[in-house]
Amino acid sequence: TTGSDANPGTLAAPFLTPQRGVDAANQPGDIVTFREGTYTVSATISCVTSGAAGTPIRYRGYSGETAVLRAADFGTDVIQVQASHLVFSALTARDGQIGIRLEVSLDGQNLVTSSPSDVAIEDCAVTDNHGWAGIQIDCGGGAAHAVPRGRGISIRRCVLQNNGVTEHHHGVYIDAGDDVLIEDCVARGNSGFGLHFYADKQQGYEDIVMGGHRPVARRNRIYGNGFRGNNGCGIVLASGESPLLTADEGWSGAVVEN
């Protein structure tokens, strides 16, 4: 938090702003490390450069320190991802509309050109965001068979806490994207659902592949959610293909054990 964006971005001479560090990571295998402190951003941190299979771009907190990325207002996402082969680890994303949002890329005609895949979020805290979710995954691609759907998103050992202000806001909201894994996480105190797996084709949008298929949630602790309105609970599986929910501990919902 005491660097300069004119610096070379080394440990001895770091950048100041998160976006400057993200922009400098433009090759597979690059690593962006955030030192101790709170980084307040007035604009969403945008991750648009992909790594490669086996050599992802990594964004991580410095070992033994706490790096907090927070939005300056509740109308701004903290992190937005429109790239693949990325790893986020040991970071806190808070006080935004959505903490971490994965979404499709659009062209000038507002058509989908790509969907994030193979993105890992590990050992992060996503808290106190006021929009749809702490983490929202919207990787549905475009018309059926036109654009590959995003797949291979994993959320491991994360804390998803105090997100949302209505019964329609959740810890994790999977709007679209296949083969999502949520493992060893804690989802507590979110205003709607702890985990919301959504999968459906909406009337009038039958050509759009909505939702997420083959989600896996296991060994999570999900409790104290759904304190706004009457619809909140621990886990919601709206629909989808071949879900696996195993040994997840839910309170303000049900214990799910398959």
PDB file of C-alpha atoms in Angstrom:
ATOM      1  CA  THR A   1       0.000   0.000   0.000  1.00  0.00           C
ATOM      2  CA  THR A   2       3.043   2.314   0.046  1.00  0.00           C
ATOM      3  CA  GLY A   3       4.403   1.613  -3.424  1.00  0.00           C
ATOM      4  CA  SER A   4       4.145   3.547  -6.675  1.00  0.00           C
ATOM      5  CA  ASP A   5       2.694   2.541 -10.016  1.00  0.00           C
ATOM      6  CA  ALA A   6       5.838   4.000 -11.577  1.00  0.00           C
ATOM      7  CA  ASN A   7       7.920   1.336  -9.814  1.00  0.00           C
ATOM      8  CA  PRO A   8       9.061  -1.863 -11.547  1.00  0.00           C
ATOM      9  CA  GLY A   9       6.812  -3.992  -9.349  1.00  0.00           C
ATOM     10  CA  THR A  10       9.512  -5.864  -7.451  1.00  0.00           C
ATOM     11  CA  LEU A  11       9.518  -6.835  -3.776  1.00  0.00           C
ATOM     12  CA  ALA A  12      11.815  -3.887  -3.032  1.00  0.00           C
ATOM     13  CA  ALA A  13       9.947  -1.442  -5.290  1.00  0.00           C
ATOM     14  CA  PRO A  14       6.311  -2.580  -5.525  1.00  0.00           C
ATOM     15  CA  PHE A  15       3.398  -1.116  -7.421  1.00  0.00           C
ATOM     16  CA  LEU A  16       0.794   0.846  -5.477  1.00  0.00           C
ATOM     17  CA  THR A  17      -2.549  -0.188  -6.966  1.00  0.00           C
ATOM     18  CA  PRO A  18      -3.920  -3.699  -7.461  1.00  0.00           C
ATOM     19  CA  GLN A  19      -4.909  -3.037 -11.074  1.00  0.00           C
ATOM     20  CA  ARG A  20      -1.351  -2.022 -11.976  1.00  0.00           C
ATOM     21  CA  GLY A  21      -0.102  -5.347 -10.643  1.00  0.00           C
ATOM     22  CA  VAL A  22      -2.823  -7.286 -12.445  1.00  0.00           C
ATOM     23  CA  ASP A  23      -2.055  -5.527 -15.733  1.00  0.00           C
ATOM     24  CA  ALA A  24       1.639  -6.373 -15.408  1.00  0.00           C
ATOM     25  CA  ALA A  25       0.862 -10.103 -15.233  1.00  0.00           C
ATOM     26  CA  ASN A  26       0.586 -10.781 -18.944  1.00  0.00           C
ATOM     27  CA  GLN A  27       2.316 -14.145 -19.377  1.00  0.00           C
ATOM     28  CA  PRO A  28       1.417 -17.675 -18.248  1.00  0.00           C
ATOM     29  CA  GLY A  29       3.158 -18.439 -14.966  1.00  0.00           C
ATOM     30  CA  ASP A  30       3.303 -14.812 -13.783  1.00  0.00           C
ATOM     31  CA  ILE A  31       2.636 -14.228 -10.071  1.00  0.00           C
ATOM     32  CA  VAL A  32       1.158 -11.102  -8.483  1.00  0.00           C
ATOM     33  CA  THR A  33       1.732 -10.901  -4.721  1.00  0.00           C
ATOM     34  CA  PHE A  34      -0.192  -8.491  -2.490  1.00  0.00           C
ATOM     35  CA  ARG A  35       1.576  -7.329   0.677  1.00  0.00           C
ATOM     36  CA  GLU A  36      -0.054  -6.587   4.019  1.00  0.00           C
ATOM     37  CA  GLY A  37      -2.696  -3.871   4.070  1.00  0.00           C
ATOM     38  CA  THR A  38      -6.099  -2.758   2.842  1.00  0.00           C
ATOM     39  CA  TYR A  39      -6.374  -1.762  -0.810  1.00  0.00           C
ATOM     40  CA  THR A  40      -9.522   0.312  -1.398  1.00  0.00           C
ATOM     41  CA  VAL A  41     -10.511   0.398  -5.065  1.00  0.00           C
ATOM     42  CA  SER A  42     -12.929   2.831  -6.682  1.00  0.00           C
ATOM     43  CA  ALA A  43     -13.049   0.734  -9.871  1.00  0.00           C
ATOM     44  CA  THR A  44     -13.373  -3.042 -10.178  1.00  0.00           C
ATOM     45  CA  ILE A  45     -10.101  -4.984 -10.400  1.00  0.00           C
ATOM     46  CA  SER A  46     -10.358  -6.500 -13.877  1.00  0.00           C
ATOM     47  CA  CYS A  47      -8.552  -9.749 -14.742  1.00  0.00           C
ATOM     48  CA  VAL A  48      -8.699 -10.267 -18.516  1.00  0.00           C
ATOM     49  CA  THR A  49      -5.387 -12.003 -19.317  1.00  0.00           C
ATOM     50  CA  SER A  50      -5.350 -15.808 -19.305  1.00  0.00           C
ATOM     51  CA  GLY A  51      -2.613 -18.122 -18.165  1.00  0.00           C
ATOM     52  CA  ALA A  52      -2.207 -21.555 -19.708  1.00  0.00           C
ATOM     53  CA  ALA A  53      -2.948 -25.126 -18.675  1.00  0.00           C
ATOM     54  CA  GLY A  54      -0.299 -26.076 -16.122  1.00  0.00           C
ATOM     55  CA  THR A  55       1.053 -22.522 -15.877  1.00  0.00           C
ATOM     56  CA  PRO A  56      -1.742 -20.318 -14.543  1.00  0.00           C
ATOM     57  CA  ILE A  57      -1.375 -16.674 -13.638  1.00  0.00           C
ATOM     58  CA  ARG A  58      -1.498 -16.429  -9.847  1.00  0.00           C
ATOM     59  CA  TYR A  59      -2.818 -13.635  -7.630  1.00  0.00           C
ATOM     60  CA  ARG A  60      -1.959 -14.240  -3.993  1.00  0.00           C
ATOM     61  CA  GLY A  61      -1.486 -12.682  -0.598  1.00  0.00           C
ATOM     62  CA  TYR A  62       2.052 -12.568   0.764  1.00  0.00           C
ATOM     63  CA  SER A  63       2.822 -15.463   3.097  1.00  0.00           C
ATOM     64  CA  GLY A  64       1.989 -14.674   6.721  1.00  0.00           C
ATOM     65  CA  GLU A  65       0.332 -11.351   5.886  1.00  0.00           C
ATOM     66  CA  THR A  66      -3.277 -10.252   5.311  1.00  0.00           C
ATOM     67  CA  ALA A  67      -4.095  -8.485   2.065  1.00  0.00           C
ATOM     68  CA  VAL A  68      -7.595  -6.996   1.895  1.00  0.00           C
ATOM     69  CA  LEU A  69      -9.115  -5.844  -1.383  1.00  0.00           C
ATOM     70  CA  ARG A  70     -12.185  -3.732  -0.705  1.00  0.00           C
ATOM     71  CA  ALA A  71     -14.507  -1.691  -2.871  1.00  0.00           C
ATOM     72  CA  ALA A  72     -14.962   1.987  -2.139  1.00  0.00           C
ATOM     73  CA  ASP A  73     -18.737   1.576  -2.478  1.00  0.00           C
ATOM     74  CA  PHE A  74     -21.321  -1.194  -2.518  1.00  0.00           C
ATOM     75  CA  GLY A  75     -22.104  -0.661  -6.202  1.00  0.00           C
ATOM     76  CA  THR A  76     -18.672  -1.828  -7.387  1.00  0.00           C
ATOM     77  CA  ASP A  77     -17.509  -5.427  -7.737  1.00  0.00           C
ATOM     78  CA  VAL A  78     -14.170  -6.031  -6.066  1.00  0.00           C
ATOM     79  CA  ILE A  79     -12.726  -8.493  -8.633  1.00  0.00           C
ATOM     80  CA  GLN A  80     -14.074  -9.364 -12.052  1.00  0.00           C
ATOM     81  CA  VAL A  81     -12.631 -12.299 -14.011  1.00  0.00           C
ATOM     82  CA  GLN A  82     -12.950 -12.659 -17.788  1.00  0.00           C
ATOM     83  CA  ALA A  83     -10.020 -15.006 -18.361  1.00  0.00           C
ATOM     84  CA  SER A  84      -8.989 -18.638 -17.850  1.00  0.00           C
ATOM     85  CA  HIS A  85      -6.221 -20.558 -16.091  1.00  0.00           C
ATOM     86  CA  LEU A  86      -5.992 -18.302 -13.050  1.00  0.00           C
ATOM     87  CA  VAL A  87      -5.450 -18.931  -9.324  1.00  0.00           C
ATOM     88  CA  PHE A  88      -6.528 -16.561  -6.542  1.00  0.00           C
ATOM     89  CA  SER A  89      -5.219 -17.442  -3.083  1.00  0.00           C
ATOM     90  CA  ALA A  90      -4.960 -15.994   0.435  1.00  0.00           C
ATOM     91  CA  LEU A  91      -6.853 -12.782  -0.380  1.00  0.00           C
ATOM     92  CA  THR A  92      -9.824 -11.022   1.189  1.00  0.00           C
ATOM     93  CA  ALA A  93     -12.454  -9.455  -1.098  1.00  0.00           C
ATOM     94  CA  ARG A  94     -15.042  -7.383   0.702  1.00  0.00           C
ATOM     95  CA  ASP A  95     -17.430  -4.423   0.815  1.00  0.00           C
ATOM     96  CA  GLY A  96     -18.401  -4.513  -2.852  1.00  0.00           C
ATOM     97  CA  GLN A  97     -21.448  -5.412  -4.867  1.00  0.00           C
ATOM     98  CA  ILE A  98     -19.933  -8.848  -5.552  1.00  0.00           C
ATOM     99  CA  GLY A  99     -16.614  -9.962  -4.088  1.00  0.00           C
ATOM    100  CA  ILE A 100     -15.408 -12.098  -7.010  1.00  0.00           C
ATOM    101  CA  ARG A 101     -17.409 -12.286 -10.226  1.00  0.00           C
ATOM    102  CA  LEU A 102     -16.536 -14.698 -13.055  1.00  0.00           C
ATOM    103  CA  GLU A 103     -18.329 -13.796 -16.239  1.00  0.00           C
ATOM    104  CA  VAL A 104     -18.321 -14.130 -20.007  1.00  0.00           C
ATOM    105  CA  SER A 105     -16.584 -11.730 -22.404  1.00  0.00           C
ATOM    106  CA  LEU A 106     -18.679  -9.831 -24.959  1.00  0.00           C
ATOM    107  CA  ASP A 107     -17.871  -8.317 -28.343  1.00  0.00           C
ATOM    108  CA  GLY A 108     -19.080  -5.023 -29.791  1.00  0.00           C
ATOM    109  CA  GLN A 109     -22.420  -6.572 -30.703  1.00  0.00           C
ATOM    110  CA  ASN A 110     -22.885  -7.766 -27.130  1.00  0.00           C
ATOM    111  CA  LEU A 111     -22.319 -11.396 -28.170  1.00  0.00           C
ATOM    112  CA  VAL A 112     -20.383 -13.830 -26.021  1.00  0.00           C
ATOM    113  CA  THR A 113     -16.835 -14.494 -27.234  1.00  0.00           C
ATOM    114  CA  SER A 114     -15.395 -16.569 -24.373  1.00  0.00           C
ATOM    115  CA  SER A 115     -16.177 -18.011 -20.945  1.00  0.00           C
ATOM    116  CA  PRO A 116     -13.729 -18.358 -18.019  1.00  0.00           C
ATOM    117  CA  SER A 117     -12.489 -21.892 -17.339  1.00  0.00           C
ATOM    118  CA  ASP A 118      -9.988 -23.501 -14.968  1.00  0.00           C
ATOM    119  CA  VAL A 119     -10.083 -20.761 -12.349  1.00  0.00           C
ATOM    120  CA  ALA A 120      -9.224 -21.655  -8.742  1.00  0.00           C
ATOM    121  CA  ILE A 121     -10.159 -19.582  -5.688  1.00  0.00           C
ATOM    122  CA  GLU A 122      -8.349 -20.920  -2.638  1.00  0.00           C
ATOM    123  CA  ASP A 123      -7.944 -19.910   1.014  1.00  0.00           C
ATOM    124  CA  CYS A 124      -9.756 -16.615   0.443  1.00  0.00           C
ATOM    125  CA  ALA A 125     -12.235 -14.680   2.588  1.00  0.00           C
ATOM    126  CA  VAL A 126     -15.148 -13.150   0.688  1.00  0.00           C
ATOM    127  CA  THR A 127     -17.217 -11.134   3.109  1.00  0.00           C
ATOM    128  CA  ASP A 128     -19.629  -8.247   3.578  1.00  0.00           C
ATOM    129  CA  ASN A 129     -20.534  -7.761  -0.069  1.00  0.00           C
ATOM    130  CA  HIS A 130     -23.974  -6.296  -0.748  1.00  0.00           C
ATOM    131  CA  GLY A 131     -25.009  -7.654  -4.167  1.00  0.00           C
ATOM    132  CA  TRP A 132     -26.074 -11.020  -5.566  1.00  0.00           C
ATOM    133  CA  ALA A 133     -23.301 -13.042  -3.943  1.00  0.00           C
ATOM    134  CA  GLY A 134     -19.907 -13.163  -2.356  1.00  0.00           C
ATOM    135  CA  ILE A 135     -18.756 -15.181  -5.377  1.00  0.00           C
ATOM    136  CA  GLN A 136     -20.846 -15.274  -8.549  1.00  0.00           C
ATOM    137  CA  ILE A 137     -20.069 -17.654 -11.409  1.00  0.00           C
ATOM    138  CA  ASP A 138     -21.697 -16.677 -14.698  1.00  0.00           C
ATOM    139  CA  CYS A 139     -19.784 -18.679 -17.319  1.00  0.00           C
ATOM    140  CA  GLY A 140     -22.623 -19.832 -19.528  1.00  0.00           C
ATOM    141  CA  GLY A 141     -21.375 -18.983 -22.986  1.00  0.00           C
ATOM    142  CA  GLY A 142     -23.732 -17.912 -25.740  1.00  0.00           C
ATOM    143  CA  ALA A 143     -26.303 -19.720 -27.825  1.00  0.00           C
ATOM    144  CA  ALA A 144     -26.296 -23.497 -27.514  1.00  0.00           C
ATOM    145  CA  HIS A 145     -23.198 -25.062 -29.110  1.00  0.00           C
ATOM    146  CA  ALA A 146     -21.877 -21.647 -30.216  1.00  0.00           C
ATOM    147  CA  VAL A 147     -19.415 -20.765 -27.443  1.00  0.00           C
ATOM    148  CA  PRO A 148     -17.856 -23.278 -25.033  1.00  0.00           C
ATOM    149  CA  ARG A 149     -19.312 -23.012 -21.561  1.00  0.00           C
ATOM    150  CA  GLY A 150     -16.928 -22.212 -18.747  1.00  0.00           C
ATOM    151  CA  ARG A 151     -15.907 -25.230 -16.722  1.00  0.00           C
ATOM    152  CA  GLY A 152     -13.486 -26.366 -14.072  1.00  0.00           C
ATOM    153  CA  ILE A 153     -14.046 -23.561 -11.542  1.00  0.00           C
ATOM    154  CA  SER A 154     -12.997 -24.535  -8.005  1.00  0.00           C
ATOM    155  CA  ILE A 155     -13.548 -22.823  -4.658  1.00  0.00           C
ATOM    156  CA  ARG A 156     -11.551 -24.416  -1.858  1.00  0.00           C
ATOM    157  CA  ARG A 157     -11.026 -23.599   1.826  1.00  0.00           C
ATOM    158  CA  CYS A 158     -12.734 -20.226   1.547  1.00  0.00           C
ATOM    159  CA  VAL A 159     -14.849 -18.293   4.038  1.00  0.00           C
ATOM    160  CA  LEU A 160     -18.054 -16.835   2.562  1.00  0.00           C
ATOM    161  CA  GLN A 161     -19.586 -14.666   5.235  1.00  0.00           C
ATOM    162  CA  ASN A 162     -22.090 -11.846   5.709  1.00  0.00           C
ATOM    163  CA  ASN A 163     -22.777 -11.381   2.019  1.00  0.00           C
ATOM    164  CA  GLY A 164     -26.030  -9.886   0.792  1.00  0.00           C
ATOM    165  CA  VAL A 165     -28.818  -7.705   2.106  1.00  0.00           C
ATOM    166  CA  THR A 166     -31.897  -9.552   0.784  1.00  0.00           C
ATOM    167  CA  GLU A 167     -33.143 -13.135   0.607  1.00  0.00           C
ATOM    168  CA  HIS A 168     -31.951 -13.235  -3.028  1.00  0.00           C
ATOM    169  CA  HIS A 169     -28.276 -12.679  -2.154  1.00  0.00           C
ATOM    170  CA  HIS A 170     -26.013 -15.649  -1.459  1.00  0.00           C
ATOM    171  CA  GLY A 171     -22.607 -16.851  -0.363  1.00  0.00           C
ATOM    172  CA  VAL A 172     -21.937 -18.483  -3.757  1.00  0.00           C
ATOM    173  CA  TYR A 173     -24.247 -18.126  -6.733  1.00  0.00           C
ATOM    174  CA  ILE A 174     -23.591 -20.404  -9.712  1.00  0.00           C
ATOM    175  CA  ASP A 175     -25.638 -18.838 -12.479  1.00  0.00           C
ATOM    176  CA  ALA A 176     -23.854 -20.722 -15.287  1.00  0.00           C
ATOM    177  CA  GLY A 177     -20.758 -22.893 -15.658  1.00  0.00           C
ATOM    178  CA  ASP A 178     -20.075 -26.621 -15.583  1.00  0.00           C
ATOM    179  CA  ASP A 179     -18.040 -28.848 -13.260  1.00  0.00           C
ATOM    180  CA  VAL A 180     -17.859 -26.345 -10.422  1.00  0.00           C
ATOM    181  CA  LEU A 181     -16.258 -27.673  -7.227  1.00  0.00           C
ATOM    182  CA  ILE A 182     -16.900 -26.136  -3.798  1.00  0.00           C
ATOM    183  CA  GLU A 183     -14.850 -27.931  -1.163  1.00  0.00           C
ATOM    184  CA  ASP A 184     -13.872 -27.450   2.498  1.00  0.00           C
ATOM    185  CA  CYS A 185     -15.474 -23.990   2.649  1.00  0.00           C
ATOM    186  CA  VAL A 186     -17.454 -22.204   5.338  1.00  0.00           C
ATOM    187  CA  ALA A 187     -20.618 -20.343   4.265  1.00  0.00           C
ATOM    188  CA  ARG A 188     -22.249 -18.560   7.167  1.00  0.00           C
ATOM    189  CA  GLY A 189     -24.320 -15.491   7.869  1.00  0.00           C
ATOM    190  CA  ASN A 190     -25.259 -14.840   4.243  1.00  0.00           C
ATOM    191  CA  SER A 191     -28.625 -13.153   3.813  1.00  0.00           C
ATOM    192  CA  GLY A 192     -30.068 -15.670   1.350  1.00  0.00           C
ATOM    193  CA  PHE A 193     -28.642 -19.095   0.552  1.00  0.00           C
ATOM    194  CA  GLY A 194     -25.242 -20.353   1.597  1.00  0.00           C
ATOM    195  CA  LEU A 195     -24.725 -22.040  -1.790  1.00  0.00           C
ATOM    196  CA  HIS A 196     -27.071 -21.542  -4.733  1.00  0.00           C
ATOM    197  CA  PHE A 197     -26.669 -23.904  -7.687  1.00  0.00           C
ATOM    198  CA  TYR A 198     -28.867 -22.577 -10.452  1.00  0.00           C
ATOM    199  CA  ALA A 199     -29.538 -24.442 -13.701  1.00  0.00           C
ATOM    200  CA  ASP A 200     -32.432 -23.807 -15.998  1.00  0.00           C
ATOM    201  CA  LYS A 201     -33.589 -22.556 -19.388  1.00  0.00           C
ATOM    202  CA  GLN A 202     -35.646 -19.432 -19.023  1.00  0.00           C
ATOM    203  CA  GLN A 203     -38.774 -18.777 -21.032  1.00  0.00           C
ATOM    204  CA  GLY A 204     -37.890 -16.698 -24.061  1.00  0.00           C
ATOM    205  CA  TYR A 205     -34.221 -17.692 -23.804  1.00  0.00           C
ATOM    206  CA  GLU A 206     -34.442 -21.358 -24.750  1.00  0.00           C
ATOM    207  CA  ASP A 207     -31.463 -21.034 -27.125  1.00  0.00           C
ATOM    208  CA  ILE A 208     -29.212 -19.920 -24.292  1.00  0.00           C
ATOM    209  CA  VAL A 209     -27.525 -22.609 -22.229  1.00  0.00           C
ATOM    210  CA  MET A 210     -28.219 -21.475 -18.707  1.00  0.00           C
ATOM    211  CA  GLY A 211     -27.161 -22.861 -15.383  1.00  0.00           C
ATOM    212  CA  GLY A 212     -24.429 -25.202 -14.220  1.00  0.00           C
ATOM    213  CA  HIS A 213     -24.135 -28.962 -14.636  1.00  0.00           C
ATOM    214  CA  ARG A 214     -22.248 -31.564 -12.614  1.00  0.00           C
ATOM    215  CA  PRO A 215     -21.528 -29.323  -9.613  1.00  0.00           C
ATOM    216  CA  VAL A 216     -19.766 -30.907  -6.642  1.00  0.00           C
ATOM    217  CA  ALA A 217     -20.004 -29.601  -3.072  1.00  0.00           C
ATOM    218  CA  ARG A 218     -18.276 -31.577  -0.349  1.00  0.00           C
ATOM    219  CA  ARG A 219     -16.998 -31.189   3.199  1.00  0.00           C
ATOM    220  CA  ASN A 220     -18.409 -27.683   3.565  1.00  0.00           C
ATOM    221  CA  ARG A 221     -19.843 -26.118   6.719  1.00  0.00           C
ATOM    222  CA  ILE A 222     -22.956 -24.139   5.864  1.00  0.00           C
ATOM    223  CA  TYR A 223     -24.892 -22.526   8.684  1.00  0.00           C
ATOM    224  CA  GLY A 224     -26.650 -19.399   9.871  1.00  0.00           C
ATOM    225  CA  ASN A 225     -27.750 -18.344   6.379  1.00  0.00           C
ATOM    226  CA  GLY A 226     -31.149 -17.122   5.230  1.00  0.00           C
ATOM    227  CA  PHE A 227     -31.776 -14.442   7.802  1.00  0.00           C
ATOM    228  CA  ARG A 228     -33.553 -12.127   5.313  1.00  0.00           C
ATOM    229  CA  GLY A 229     -37.060 -12.878   4.090  1.00  0.00           C
ATOM    230  CA  ASN A 230     -38.559 -16.349   4.002  1.00  0.00           C
ATOM    231  CA  ASN A 231     -36.649 -18.136   1.242  1.00  0.00           C
ATOM    232  CA  GLY A 232     -33.099 -18.446   2.527  1.00  0.00           C
ATOM    233  CA  CYS A 233     -31.493 -21.749   3.502  1.00  0.00           C
ATOM    234  CA  GLY A 234     -28.179 -23.591   3.479  1.00  0.00           C
ATOM    235  CA  ILE A 235     -28.031 -25.141  -0.005  1.00  0.00           C
ATOM    236  CA  VAL A 236     -30.325 -24.705  -2.996  1.00  0.00           C
ATOM    237  CA  LEU A 237     -30.066 -26.903  -6.081  1.00  0.00           C
ATOM    238  CA  ALA A 238     -32.522 -25.378  -8.534  1.00  0.00           C
ATOM    239  CA  SER A 239     -31.861 -27.981 -11.214  1.00  0.00           C
ATOM    240  CA  GLY A 240     -28.961 -29.248 -13.289  1.00  0.00           C
ATOM    241  CA  GLU A 241     -27.268 -32.408 -14.454  1.00  0.00           C
ATOM    242  CA  SER A 242     -25.600 -34.908 -12.112  1.00  0.00           C
ATOM    243  CA  PRO A 243     -25.074 -32.843  -8.957  1.00  0.00           C
ATOM    244  CA  LEU A 244     -23.075 -34.309  -6.092  1.00  0.00           C
ATOM    245  CA  LEU A 245     -23.562 -32.889  -2.620  1.00  0.00           C
ATOM    246  CA  THR A 246     -21.694 -34.942  -0.077  1.00  0.00           C
ATOM    247  CA  ALA A 247     -21.043 -34.562   3.641  1.00  0.00           C
ATOM    248  CA  ASP A 248     -22.075 -30.915   3.679  1.00  0.00           C
ATOM    249  CA  GLU A 249     -23.209 -29.657   7.019  1.00  0.00           C
ATOM    250  CA  GLY A 250     -26.162 -27.269   6.729  1.00  0.00           C
ATOM    251  CA  TRP A 251     -28.033 -25.259   9.295  1.00  0.00           C
ATOM    252  CA  SER A 252     -30.959 -22.967   8.425  1.00  0.00           C
ATOM    253  CA  GLY A 253     -31.441 -25.625   5.779  1.00  0.00           C
ATOM    254  CA  ALA A 254     -30.871 -29.355   5.888  1.00  0.00           C
ATOM    255  CA  VAL A 255     -27.964 -31.670   6.435  1.00  0.00           C
ATOM    256  CA  VAL A 256     -27.171 -33.075   3.000  1.00  0.00           C
ATOM    257  CA  GLU A 257     -25.359 -36.388   2.956  1.00  0.00           C
ATOM    258  CA  ASN A 258     -25.172 -38.459  -0.254  1.00  0.00           C
TER     259      ASN A 258
END
